[in-house]
Short mmCIF file of C-alpha atoms in Angstrom, two decimals:
data_model
loop_
_atom_site.label_atom_id
_atom_site.label_comp_id
_atom_site.label_asym_id
_atom_site.label_seq_id
_atom_site.Cartn_x
_atom_site.Cartn_y
_atom_site.Cartn_z
CA UNK K 14 53.82 -73.00 -13.72
CA UNK K 15 51.00 -72.30 -14.55
CA UNK K 16 50.17 -70.34 -11.35
CA UNK K 17 53.36 -68.27 -11.40
CA UNK K 18 52.73 -67.03 -14.90
CA UNK K 19 49.49 -65.68 -13.88
CA UNK K 20 51.27 -64.11 -10.73
CA UNK K 21 53.62 -62.50 -13.58
CA UNK K 22 50.78 -61.22 -15.75
CA UNK K 23 48.98 -59.99 -12.76
CA UNK K 24 52.29 -58.11 -11.62
CA UNK K 25 53.02 -56.64 -15.42
CA UNK K 26 48.84 -55.57 -15.23
CA UNK K 27 49.18 -53.94 -12.02
CA UNK K 28 52.36 -52.21 -12.96
CA UNK K 29 51.40 -50.65 -16.17
CA UNK K 30 48.01 -49.08 -14.74
CA UNK K 31 50.36 -47.55 -12.32
CA UNK K 32 52.47 -46.03 -14.99
CA UNK K 33 49.59 -44.95 -17.10
CA UNK K 34 48.16 -43.23 -14.15
CA UNK K 35 51.27 -41.41 -13.40
CA UNK K 36 51.52 -39.95 -16.91
CA UNK K 37 47.73 -39.24 -17.03
CA UNK K 38 46.98 -35.66 -15.80
CA UNK K 39 43.63 -35.75 -12.83
CA UNK K 40 40.77 -34.67 -14.50
CA UNK K 41 40.19 -30.77 -13.07
CA UNK K 42 37.55 -30.01 -10.68
CA UNK K 43 34.57 -28.26 -11.76
CA UNK K 44 35.49 -24.22 -11.06
CA UNK K 45 33.30 -22.45 -8.62
CA UNK K 46 30.95 -20.09 -10.04
CA UNK K 47 28.40 -17.44 -9.64
CA UNK K 48 25.30 -16.59 -11.62
CA UNK K 49 23.82 -13.40 -12.15
CA UNK K 50 19.95 -12.63 -13.94
CA UNK K 51 19.00 -9.28 -14.28
CA UNK K 52 15.23 -8.60 -15.60
CA UNK K 53 13.61 -5.41 -16.71
CA UNK K 54 9.71 -5.72 -16.27
CA UNK K 55 7.56 -3.53 -18.44
CA UNK K 56 7.01 -1.08 -15.94
CA UNK K 57 10.86 -0.60 -15.42
CA UNK K 58 11.00 -2.44 -12.15
CA UNK K 59 14.52 -4.59 -12.14
CA UNK K 60 14.55 -7.93 -10.76
CA UNK K 61 18.18 -9.01 -9.80
CA UNK K 62 18.46 -12.85 -9.55
CA UNK K 63 22.07 -13.81 -7.62
CA UNK K 64 23.11 -17.76 -7.03
CA UNK K 65 26.45 -17.46 -5.20
CA UNK K 66 28.72 -20.42 -3.55
CA UNK K 67 27.27 -20.89 0.06
CA UNK K 68 29.98 -19.90 2.51
CA UNK K 69 29.18 -21.88 5.96
CA UNK K 70 26.37 -21.01 7.77
CA UNK K 71 26.24 -17.38 6.79
CA UNK K 72 26.61 -16.09 3.10
CA UNK K 73 26.68 -12.25 2.49
CA UNK K 74 25.75 -10.93 -0.52
CA UNK K 75 26.82 -7.33 -1.49
CA UNK K 76 26.36 -4.36 -3.55
CA UNK K 77 27.48 -0.86 -3.97
CA UNK K 78 26.09 1.28 -1.21
CA UNK K 79 24.98 4.10 -3.88
CA UNK K 80 22.29 1.54 -4.91
CA UNK K 81 20.47 1.14 -1.62
CA UNK K 82 18.90 4.38 -2.33
CA UNK K 83 16.99 2.03 -5.26
CA UNK K 84 16.66 -0.91 -3.16
CA UNK K 85 12.98 -2.07 -3.33
CA UNK K 86 12.76 -5.72 -1.36
CA UNK K 87 14.76 -8.81 -1.12
CA UNK K 88 14.14 -12.43 -0.63
CA UNK K 89 15.73 -15.56 -0.43
CA UNK K 90 14.66 -19.05 -0.63
CA UNK K 91 17.10 -20.42 2.03
CA UNK K 92 16.34 -17.89 4.45
CA UNK K 93 12.82 -16.23 5.79
CA UNK K 94 14.49 -13.30 7.41
CA UNK K 95 17.76 -12.13 5.42
CA UNK K 96 19.64 -9.42 7.70
CA UNK K 97 20.41 -6.25 5.74
CA UNK K 98 23.54 -4.53 7.02
CA UNK K 99 25.06 -1.22 5.73
CA UNK K 100 28.91 -0.48 5.79
CA UNK K 101 30.75 2.30 4.33
CA UNK K 102 31.18 1.68 0.63
CA UNK K 103 28.71 -1.06 0.52
CA UNK K 104 25.20 -2.69 1.90
CA UNK K 105 25.27 -6.49 2.27
CA UNK K 106 22.23 -8.81 2.72
CA UNK K 107 23.29 -11.98 5.02
CA UNK K 108 21.24 -15.21 3.87
CA UNK K 109 21.66 -17.59 6.75
CA UNK K 110 21.91 -21.22 5.01
CA UNK K 111 22.79 -24.72 6.39
CA UNK K 112 22.70 -27.20 3.64
CA UNK K 113 23.14 -26.69 -0.14
CA UNK K 114 26.14 -25.62 -2.18
CA UNK K 115 24.34 -22.33 -3.72
CA UNK K 116 22.65 -19.59 -2.08
CA UNK K 117 20.39 -17.73 -3.91
CA UNK K 118 18.77 -14.52 -3.76
CA UNK K 119 16.17 -12.07 -5.25
CA UNK K 120 16.25 -8.23 -4.56
CA UNK K 121 14.13 -5.67 -6.43
CA UNK K 122 15.54 -2.24 -7.11
CA UNK K 123 13.68 1.03 -9.07
CA UNK K 124 15.16 3.85 -11.10
CA UNK K 125 18.18 1.87 -12.23
CA UNK K 126 16.47 2.02 -15.46
CA UNK K 127 16.13 5.70 -16.56
CA UNK K 128 15.00 7.61 -19.80
CA UNK K 129 17.30 9.45 -22.00
CA UNK K 130 14.42 12.15 -23.47
CA UNK K 131 17.14 13.38 -25.82
CA UNK K 132 18.06 10.45 -27.49
CA UNK K 133 14.85 8.72 -26.98
CA UNK K 134 16.35 5.53 -25.45
CA UNK K 135 16.52 4.14 -22.09
CA UNK K 136 19.46 3.74 -20.21
CA UNK K 137 20.22 0.67 -17.72
CA UNK K 138 23.01 1.42 -15.44
CA UNK K 139 23.87 -0.91 -12.15
CA UNK K 140 26.78 -2.88 -10.59
CA UNK K 141 27.22 -6.26 -13.10
CA UNK K 142 28.15 -8.36 -10.11
CA UNK K 143 27.95 -9.35 -6.75
CA UNK K 144 30.47 -8.51 -3.83
CA UNK K 145 31.43 -11.54 -2.16
CA UNK K 146 34.03 -12.54 0.47
CA UNK K 147 35.52 -15.43 -1.76
CA UNK K 148 36.59 -15.57 -5.36
CA UNK K 149 35.08 -17.89 -7.92
CA UNK K 150 36.51 -19.44 -11.09
CA UNK K 151 33.93 -18.21 -13.35
CA UNK K 152 31.04 -15.49 -13.50
CA UNK K 153 28.07 -15.59 -16.06
CA UNK K 154 25.32 -12.91 -16.38
CA UNK K 155 21.82 -13.07 -18.12
CA UNK K 156 20.01 -9.49 -19.10
CA UNK K 157 16.55 -10.06 -20.11
CA UNK K 158 15.10 -7.20 -21.79
CA UNK K 159 11.40 -6.42 -23.33
CA UNK K 160 11.27 -8.40 -26.42
CA UNK K 161 11.16 -6.02 -28.64
CA UNK K 162 14.42 -4.04 -27.14
CA UNK K 163 16.95 -3.18 -29.80
CA UNK K 164 20.45 -2.84 -27.73
CA UNK K 165 22.58 0.17 -29.03
CA UNK K 166 25.38 0.23 -26.65
CA UNK K 167 26.64 -2.82 -24.20
CA UNK K 168 29.47 -2.88 -21.47
CA UNK K 169 31.31 -4.71 -20.50
CA UNK K 170 31.78 -6.27 -24.15
CA UNK K 171 31.77 -10.07 -23.39
CA UNK K 172 28.22 -9.54 -22.97
CA UNK K 173 26.45 -9.82 -26.60
CA UNK K 174 22.33 -10.33 -27.28
CA UNK K 175 21.98 -14.12 -27.91
CA UNK K 176 18.03 -13.70 -28.95
CA UNK K 177 15.44 -10.90 -28.91
CA UNK K 178 15.21 -9.18 -25.72
CA UNK K 179 18.03 -11.47 -24.34
CA UNK K 180 22.14 -10.48 -23.63
CA UNK K 181 24.47 -13.16 -22.12
CA UNK K 182 27.84 -13.62 -21.32
CA UNK K 183 30.47 -14.92 -18.94
CA UNK K 184 33.93 -14.57 -17.56
CA UNK K 185 36.89 -15.99 -15.43
CA UNK K 186 38.61 -12.74 -15.57
CA UNK K 187 36.88 -11.02 -12.97
CA UNK K 188 37.42 -10.95 -9.03
CA UNK K 189 33.92 -10.50 -7.11
CA UNK K 190 35.56 -9.59 -3.87
CA UNK K 191 36.71 -6.09 -4.90
CA UNK K 192 34.46 -3.63 -2.94
CA UNK K 193 33.99 -1.46 -6.68
CA UNK K 194 32.41 -3.97 -9.31
CA UNK K 195 32.30 -3.38 -12.98
CA UNK K 196 29.22 -1.69 -14.03
CA UNK K 197 26.58 -2.93 -16.59
CA UNK K 198 25.72 -0.46 -19.07
CA UNK K 199 22.84 -1.36 -21.58
CA UNK K 200 21.28 1.58 -23.90
CA UNK K 201 18.28 0.36 -25.95
CA UNK K 202 15.01 1.31 -27.20
CA UNK K 203 11.39 -0.39 -26.61
CA UNK K 204 8.15 0.18 -27.70
CA UNK K 205 6.70 -2.28 -24.98
CA UNK K 206 8.56 -0.68 -22.02
CA UNK K 207 7.10 2.25 -20.20
CA UNK K 208 8.79 3.74 -16.94
CA UNK K 209 5.41 4.19 -14.45
CA UNK K 210 5.28 5.50 -11.15
CA UNK K 211 2.41 4.89 -9.47
CA UNK K 212 1.85 7.50 -6.42
CA UNK K 213 -1.48 6.33 -4.79
CA UNK K 214 -3.82 3.37 -4.99
CA UNK K 215 -7.13 3.68 -3.33
CA UNK K 216 -8.53 0.24 -2.51
CA UNK K 217 -12.37 -0.25 -1.54
CA UNK K 218 -13.47 -3.44 -0.28
CA UNK K 219 -17.21 -4.03 0.67
CA UNK K 220 -18.02 -6.62 3.10
CA UNK K 221 -18.69 -9.19 3.16
CA UNK K 222 -20.09 -9.48 -0.39
CA UNK K 223 -16.66 -9.27 -1.86
CA UNK K 224 -16.86 -6.25 -4.47
CA UNK K 225 -13.30 -4.52 -4.96
CA UNK K 226 -12.49 -1.15 -6.19
CA UNK K 227 -8.76 -0.14 -6.93
CA UNK K 228 -8.16 3.39 -8.08
CA UNK K 229 -4.78 4.30 -9.46
CA UNK K 230 -2.91 7.44 -9.86
CA UNK K 231 0.29 7.45 -11.85
CA UNK K 232 2.77 9.25 -13.78
CA UNK K 233 4.45 8.40 -16.97
CA UNK K 234 8.29 8.67 -16.41
CA UNK K 235 10.01 7.41 -19.62
CA UNK K 236 9.08 5.67 -23.11
CA UNK K 237 6.56 6.70 -25.55
CA UNK K 238 2.99 7.48 -24.69
CA UNK K 239 1.38 5.23 -22.60
CA UNK K 240 -2.40 4.31 -23.80
CA UNK K 241 -2.58 0.78 -22.34
CA UNK K 242 -2.16 -0.58 -18.73
CA UNK K 243 -2.21 -4.51 -18.07
CA UNK K 244 -3.57 -5.94 -14.34
CA UNK K 245 -3.31 -9.20 -13.49
CA UNK K 246 -6.40 -9.97 -11.19
CA UNK K 247 -6.98 -12.92 -8.59
CA UNK K 248 -8.47 -16.30 -9.85
CA UNK K 249 -12.02 -16.45 -11.04
CA UNK K 250 -13.18 -13.28 -10.51
CA UNK K 251 -16.32 -11.84 -11.85
CA UNK K 252 -18.34 -8.33 -12.93
CA UNK K 253 -14.97 -6.99 -13.92
CA UNK K 254 -14.98 -3.17 -15.55
CA UNK K 255 -12.49 -0.43 -15.67
CA UNK K 256 -13.50 3.49 -15.72
CA UNK K 257 -12.22 6.54 -15.19
CA UNK K 258 -13.25 10.10 -13.98
CA UNK K 259 -15.83 10.24 -17.52
CA UNK K 260 -16.94 6.88 -17.09
CA UNK K 261 -16.67 3.04 -18.32
CA UNK K 262 -13.40 2.26 -20.39
CA UNK K 263 -12.38 -0.10 -23.16
CA UNK K 264 -10.99 -3.29 -21.54
CA UNK K 265 -10.37 -6.98 -22.06
CA UNK K 266 -10.07 -9.54 -19.56
CA UNK K 267 -8.25 -13.13 -20.63
CA UNK K 268 -9.21 -15.64 -17.76
CA UNK K 269 -6.26 -17.90 -18.59
CA UNK K 270 -3.75 -15.68 -17.52
CA UNK K 271 -5.80 -13.52 -15.24
CA UNK K 272 -5.01 -10.31 -17.61
CA UNK K 273 -7.06 -7.35 -17.29
CA UNK K 274 -5.75 -5.23 -20.43
CA UNK K 275 -7.45 -1.30 -19.85
CA UNK K 276 -7.49 1.03 -22.99
CA UNK K 277 -6.72 4.62 -21.28
CA UNK K 278 -9.28 7.30 -22.91
CA UNK K 279 -6.22 9.36 -24.01
CA UNK K 280 -2.56 8.69 -24.26
CA UNK K 281 -0.48 9.59 -21.23
CA UNK K 282 2.90 11.29 -22.41
CA UNK K 283 6.37 11.25 -20.66
CA UNK K 284 5.75 13.61 -17.48
CA UNK K 285 2.14 13.65 -17.20
CA UNK K 286 -0.23 11.89 -14.87
CA UNK K 287 -3.22 9.69 -15.31
CA UNK K 288 -5.65 7.76 -13.04
CA UNK K 289 -7.75 4.59 -13.45
CA UNK K 290 -9.98 2.40 -11.55
CA UNK K 291 -10.83 -1.37 -11.97
CA UNK K 292 -13.57 -3.00 -10.28
CA UNK K 293 -14.31 -7.06 -9.63
CA UNK K 294 -15.85 -9.35 -7.45
CA UNK K 295 -14.06 -11.87 -5.63
CA UNK K 296 -14.60 -15.64 -5.41
CA UNK K 297 -16.10 -16.91 -1.89
CA UNK K 298 -12.86 -18.80 -1.71
CA UNK K 299 -10.15 -16.52 -2.27
CA UNK K 300 -6.70 -15.75 -0.16
CA UNK K 301 -7.43 -11.78 0.10
CA UNK K 302 -10.52 -11.76 2.09
CA UNK K 303 -10.81 -14.68 4.65
CA UNK K 304 -13.44 -14.65 7.29
CA UNK K 305 -14.02 -17.18 10.64
CA UNK K 306 -15.18 -16.49 14.04
CA UNK K 307 -16.21 -12.91 13.09
CA UNK K 308 -12.96 -11.74 11.91
CA UNK K 309 -12.08 -10.84 8.72
CA UNK K 310 -8.21 -11.13 7.42
CA UNK K 311 -7.86 -9.04 4.62
CA UNK K 312 -4.69 -8.83 2.24
CA UNK K 313 -4.03 -5.74 -0.14
CA UNK K 314 -4.49 -6.53 -4.04
CA UNK K 315 -1.60 -5.62 -5.79
CA UNK K 316 -2.49 -6.57 -9.68
CA UNK K 317 0.49 -4.45 -11.33
CA UNK K 318 4.04 -5.24 -10.92
CA UNK K 319 5.62 -2.34 -9.87
CA UNK K 320 6.05 -0.25 -6.43
CA UNK K 321 3.15 1.95 -4.95
CA UNK K 322 4.29 5.07 -2.80
CA UNK K 323 1.03 5.42 -0.92
CA UNK K 324 -1.57 2.18 -0.79
CA UNK K 325 -4.66 3.24 1.06
CA UNK K 326 -7.69 0.62 2.32
CA UNK K 327 -10.94 1.48 2.83
CA UNK K 328 -13.45 -1.56 4.32
CA UNK K 329 -17.05 -0.89 3.93
CA UNK K 330 -19.15 -2.98 6.76
CA UNK K 331 -22.49 -3.89 6.41
CA UNK K 332 -24.80 -4.70 8.78
CA UNK K 333 -21.72 -5.23 11.29
CA UNK K 334 -20.41 -3.17 14.30
CA UNK K 335 -16.80 -2.84 14.45
CA UNK K 336 -14.81 -4.00 17.62
CA UNK K 337 -10.96 -3.94 16.60
CA UNK K 338 -8.43 -4.34 14.32
CA UNK K 339 -4.73 -4.96 13.68
CA UNK K 340 -3.36 -2.47 12.47
CA UNK K 341 -5.43 0.38 13.82
CA UNK K 342 -8.02 2.20 11.49
CA UNK K 343 -6.72 5.89 10.91
CA UNK K 344 -10.29 6.76 10.33
CA UNK K 345 -13.90 5.48 11.19
CA UNK K 346 -16.94 6.76 9.62
CA UNK K 347 -20.54 5.71 9.60
CA UNK K 348 -22.12 5.72 6.42
CA UNK K 349 -25.83 5.67 7.31
CA UNK K 350 -27.88 3.33 7.06
CA UNK K 351 -25.90 0.27 8.52
CA UNK K 352 -22.64 0.73 7.55
CA UNK K 353 -19.15 1.73 8.61
CA UNK K 354 -16.38 2.79 6.29
CA UNK K 355 -12.69 2.06 8.06
CA UNK K 356 -9.40 3.55 6.38
CA UNK K 357 -6.28 2.22 6.50
CA UNK K 358 -2.95 3.74 5.14
CA UNK K 359 0.43 1.73 4.41
CA UNK K 360 3.19 4.11 3.00
CA UNK K 361 5.06 2.01 0.99
CA UNK K 362 3.91 -1.56 -1.09
CA UNK K 363 5.53 -3.72 -3.51
CA UNK K 364 5.56 -7.19 -5.11
CA UNK K 365 7.23 -8.65 -2.03
CA UNK K 366 5.56 -7.06 0.94
CA UNK K 367 1.97 -6.72 -0.30
CA UNK K 368 1.14 -9.98 1.40
CA UNK K 369 2.46 -9.14 4.49
CA UNK K 370 0.26 -6.33 4.83
CA UNK K 371 -2.80 -8.08 6.66
CA UNK K 372 -5.25 -6.07 8.04
CA UNK K 373 -7.41 -8.45 11.09
CA UNK K 374 -10.47 -6.92 11.83
CA UNK K 375 -12.98 -8.03 14.31
CA UNK K 376 -16.67 -7.50 14.23
CA UNK K 377 -20.25 -8.09 15.76
CA UNK K 378 -22.95 -8.91 13.41
CA UNK K 379 -26.12 -6.68 13.66
CA UNK K 380 -29.29 -7.29 12.76
CA UNK K 381 -30.86 -5.55 9.63
CA UNK K 382 -33.92 -3.98 8.93
CA UNK K 383 -33.22 -4.18 5.09
CA UNK K 384 -35.41 -7.58 5.07
CA UNK K 385 -38.43 -5.58 5.58
CA UNK K 386 -38.11 -2.77 3.28
CA UNK K 387 -40.91 -3.62 1.29
CA UNK K 388 -43.45 -3.00 4.49
CA UNK K 389 -41.75 -0.25 5.55
CA UNK K 390 -42.12 1.52 2.00
CA UNK K 391 -45.89 0.50 1.77
CA UNK K 392 -46.39 2.18 5.61
CA UNK K 393 -44.13 5.34 4.10
CA UNK K 394 -46.55 5.65 1.29
CA UNK K 395 -49.61 5.76 3.48
CA UNK K 396 -48.20 7.86 6.06
CA UNK K 397 -47.32 10.67 3.29
CA UNK K 398 -50.82 10.18 1.60
CA UNK K 399 -52.55 10.67 4.91
CA UNK K 400 -50.18 13.91 6.09
CA UNK K 401 -51.07 15.30 2.47
CA UNK K 402 -54.52 14.80 3.54
CA UNK K 403 -54.31 16.44 6.73
CA UNK K 404 -52.57 19.41 5.32
CA UNK K 405 -54.80 20.16 3.01
CA UNK K 406 -57.65 20.62 5.72
CA UNK K 407 -55.70 21.73 8.24
CA UNK K 408 -53.56 24.79 6.75
CA UNK K 409 -52.27 27.15 9.40
CA UNK K 410 -50.43 30.17 8.71
CA UNK K 411 -46.59 29.62 8.73
CA UNK K 412 -44.03 32.45 9.88
CA UNK K 413 -41.55 32.23 6.77
CA UNK K 414 -37.90 32.71 8.06
CA UNK K 415 -35.32 34.47 5.80
CA UNK K 416 -32.20 32.38 4.38
CA UNK K 417 -30.02 33.92 7.03
CA UNK K 418 -32.26 32.96 9.87
CA UNK K 419 -32.58 29.42 8.95
CA UNK K 420 -28.48 29.29 8.23
CA UNK K 421 -28.23 30.40 11.89
CA UNK K 422 -30.67 27.85 13.06
CA UNK K 423 -28.48 24.93 11.31
CA UNK K 424 -25.66 26.41 12.96
CA UNK K 425 -26.99 26.13 16.55
CA UNK K 426 -28.00 22.57 15.43
CA UNK K 427 -24.84 21.16 14.45
CA UNK K 428 -23.34 23.19 17.31
CA UNK K 429 -25.69 20.88 19.68
CA UNK K 430 -24.51 17.92 18.08
CA UNK K 431 -21.03 18.32 18.31
CA UNK K 432 -21.60 19.18 21.77
CA UNK K 433 -23.18 15.91 22.79
CA UNK K 434 -20.22 14.31 20.72
CA UNK K 435 -17.75 16.56 22.36
CA UNK K 436 -19.54 15.57 26.08
CA UNK K 437 -19.28 11.74 25.26
CA UNK K 438 -15.69 12.25 24.61
CA UNK K 439 -14.77 13.94 27.65
CA UNK K 440 -16.77 11.02 30.08
CA UNK K 441 -14.04 8.64 28.57
CA UNK K 442 -11.38 10.65 30.31
CA UNK K 443 -13.06 11.47 33.21
CA UNK K 444 -14.69 8.10 33.40
CA UNK K 445 -11.06 6.59 33.32
CA UNK K 446 -12.47 4.14 30.63
CA UNK K 447 -9.91 5.72 27.96
CA UNK K 448 -7.62 3.01 29.22
CA UNK K 449 -9.32 -0.04 28.43
CA UNK K 450 -8.55 -0.62 24.51
CA UNK K 451 -11.16 -3.32 23.72
CA UNK K 452 -13.87 -0.56 25.27
CA UNK K 453 -12.27 2.72 23.64
CA UNK K 454 -11.22 1.50 20.74
CA UNK K 455 -14.82 1.62 18.67
CA UNK K 456 -15.81 4.54 20.60
CA UNK K 457 -13.56 7.10 20.02
CA UNK K 458 -13.29 6.57 16.45
CA UNK K 459 -16.62 7.39 16.38
CA UNK K 460 -16.70 10.35 18.13
CA UNK K 461 -13.66 11.78 16.42
CA UNK K 462 -15.32 11.22 13.30
CA UNK K 463 -18.59 12.97 14.67
CA UNK K 464 -17.08 15.99 15.68
CA UNK K 465 -14.93 16.17 12.29
CA UNK K 466 -18.23 15.63 10.37
CA UNK K 467 -20.62 18.41 12.15
CA UNK K 468 -17.54 20.93 12.80
CA UNK K 469 -16.99 20.52 8.76
CA UNK K 470 -20.55 21.68 8.53
CA UNK K 471 -19.93 24.27 10.92
CA UNK K 472 -17.03 25.90 9.17
CA UNK K 473 -19.03 25.32 5.69
CA UNK K 474 -22.08 27.48 6.88
CA UNK K 475 -20.09 30.06 8.73
CA UNK K 476 -18.10 30.84 5.49
CA UNK K 477 -21.21 31.17 3.60
CA UNK K 478 -22.71 33.72 6.05
CA UNK K 479 -19.37 35.56 6.21
CA UNK K 480 -19.93 36.20 2.45
CA UNK K 481 -23.74 37.17 2.55
CA UNK K 482 -23.93 38.96 5.78
CA UNK K 483 -21.02 41.23 6.70
CA UNK K 484 -22.75 42.15 9.83
CA UNK K 485 -22.06 38.62 10.98
CA UNK K 486 -18.20 38.29 9.69
CA UNK K 487 -16.93 38.77 13.20
CA UNK K 488 -19.15 36.01 14.77
CA UNK K 489 -18.67 33.63 11.87
CA UNK K 490 -14.81 34.17 12.27
CA UNK K 491 -14.69 33.55 15.79
CA UNK K 492 -17.17 30.23 15.46
CA UNK K 493 -14.84 28.80 12.39
CA UNK K 494 -11.64 29.28 14.41
CA UNK K 495 -12.75 27.83 17.43
CA UNK K 496 -14.36 25.04 16.05
CA UNK K 497 -10.93 24.59 14.29
CA UNK K 498 -9.20 24.63 17.29
CA UNK K 499 -11.61 22.17 18.91
CA UNK K 500 -11.01 19.85 16.05
CA UNK K 501 -7.19 20.04 16.15
CA UNK K 502 -7.48 19.30 19.79
CA UNK K 503 -9.43 16.35 19.35
CA UNK K 504 -7.18 15.23 16.62
CA UNK K 505 -4.57 15.31 18.90
CA UNK K 506 -5.92 13.32 21.98
CA UNK K 507 -6.80 10.62 18.54
CA UNK K 508 -2.99 10.43 17.80
CA UNK K 509 -1.91 9.56 21.84
CA UNK K 510 -4.95 7.01 21.74
CA UNK K 511 -3.74 5.60 18.83
CA UNK K 512 -0.11 5.36 19.82
CA UNK K 513 -1.17 3.62 23.09
CA UNK K 514 -3.35 1.20 21.02
CA UNK K 515 -0.37 0.21 18.80
CA UNK K 516 1.35 -0.69 22.01
CA UNK K 517 4.29 2.47 21.24
CA UNK K 518 3.57 4.02 24.64
CA UNK K 519 2.55 2.27 28.33
CA UNK K 520 0.05 2.99 30.26
CA UNK K 521 1.36 5.19 32.96
CA UNK K 522 2.76 7.31 30.24
CA UNK K 523 -0.54 7.46 28.43
CA UNK K 524 -2.37 8.55 31.50
CA UNK K 525 -0.44 11.67 32.19
CA UNK K 526 -0.71 12.49 28.78
CA UNK K 527 -4.42 12.52 28.35
CA UNK K 528 -4.59 14.32 31.81
CA UNK K 529 -2.29 17.04 30.42
CA UNK K 530 -4.30 17.44 27.39
CA UNK K 531 -7.61 17.14 28.76
CA UNK K 532 -6.86 20.65 30.31
CA UNK K 533 -6.27 22.37 26.54
CA UNK K 534 -9.25 20.32 25.08
CA UNK K 535 -11.57 21.72 27.67
CA UNK K 536 -9.81 25.40 26.82
CA UNK K 537 -10.41 24.87 23.13
CA UNK K 538 -14.39 24.08 23.68
CA UNK K 539 -14.69 26.97 26.01
CA UNK K 540 -13.81 29.10 23.52
CA UNK K 541 -16.41 27.30 21.05
CA UNK K 542 -18.59 27.07 23.72
CA UNK K 543 -18.45 31.08 24.10
CA UNK K 544 -19.28 31.84 20.11
CA UNK K 545 -21.57 29.37 19.96
CA UNK K 546 -23.90 31.31 23.00
CA UNK K 547 -23.36 34.58 21.37
CA UNK K 548 -24.94 33.05 18.08
CA UNK K 549 -27.83 31.65 20.55
CA UNK K 550 -28.65 35.30 21.46
CA UNK K 551 -28.58 36.62 17.58
CA UNK K 552 -31.14 33.63 16.69
CA UNK K 553 -33.39 34.50 19.51
#
């Protein structure tokens, strides 16, 4: 009897559960969402962080095609090499990902914040949302402006300021698959923001001691007058200072945040240009200059969060012989005594690609005489004293040469030095060793620099003589023009060699081009030799 009653109670309980389940609506699934964060940094660069639902192995995040001109770079934590694809009305960044519910993408844009000079305000204009292949239930956006920003116009209207410098909003009434997205439009003022265009950076690394000089040339594109610039230096730097063309500048360094704040000598107004150089010494253990097995691995340092149109790197090697490098240097100059300066040029630098623009340089240590310099100085002083005594007692009449005669003799000496370098250069071609990459690389850079150095001196002396001695005008003009043509021919040969060393042309094509150019090179030298021969006749 009790068992039957228990069974009835169980049936009643199950029936009630089924009834309640039937009349209770099921819990709604969390809507699929997409998020975007737009951040404007203090020099006008705009970072866009997108979080979107993953769609299989490939997730496409698109932008209006007109924004491609403003794109600086992009990166995704899920894919080390996202793919950029252009269509008729959009460009897309395709992220490969096999796990997780969401895909993340960081894109950098420039010139999407503009300066309205008439109203003294900034204007942010860009696409409000990412363009996706699938619809989402909700979209949210956060906009981070400088902390002192005061917005005067915000569109769309569901975005509002939550606290100083931060605006946000969300909506479910938006279709992210539309090819023409809404526009994010914000007008605001800020004293902390300056639109800075850094046109050039000239970096000099002294190896192996680790001293670095970074010279910046820039233009203030928008905002109030620029009076200070902040740089973020590598960790544990020392010997820090800042200068401009007139000398030392006032600066403050804060080690905890690695920030170097430099006060400019005078305010740089909108449309005006300025320059500043910072100096520091890297610690022995740093990620920018690494050395092992007679190889340096040098990475450019970009201590300011913006883009650079041209980034030049000069490596000064002390007591070392250059062997090879990747990429190839555009110039090699010997700085006596016992130093070599190598020059490299990067066309574009930004916060993402700076760490990938690495120079790998192989060198050979040289014996240095500088440890014996105190003894050499003592010997030199004794030699000078002995020579002075000798001159006093052995005076001989000397023939005084005129200034023109001295200049003519200097021309002959420089021409002889240039000829020696030219002969060494042509021997690389005639011997066939110009195709040996390891052999020709350091030699042709050295010879190219030597010919340019002597050619520049010849041109300078010839120009002075054209002004001071009209009777020599035709000869000096002929000499100057011929040396310029010779320098140009050598430069054209270097371009061929550089393309060969960089792997852009094969050995067979390179040999054919060198053979053809050798005739032009000999013709250019023949014109120079004729002018030098006439010069010798005049100096007899």
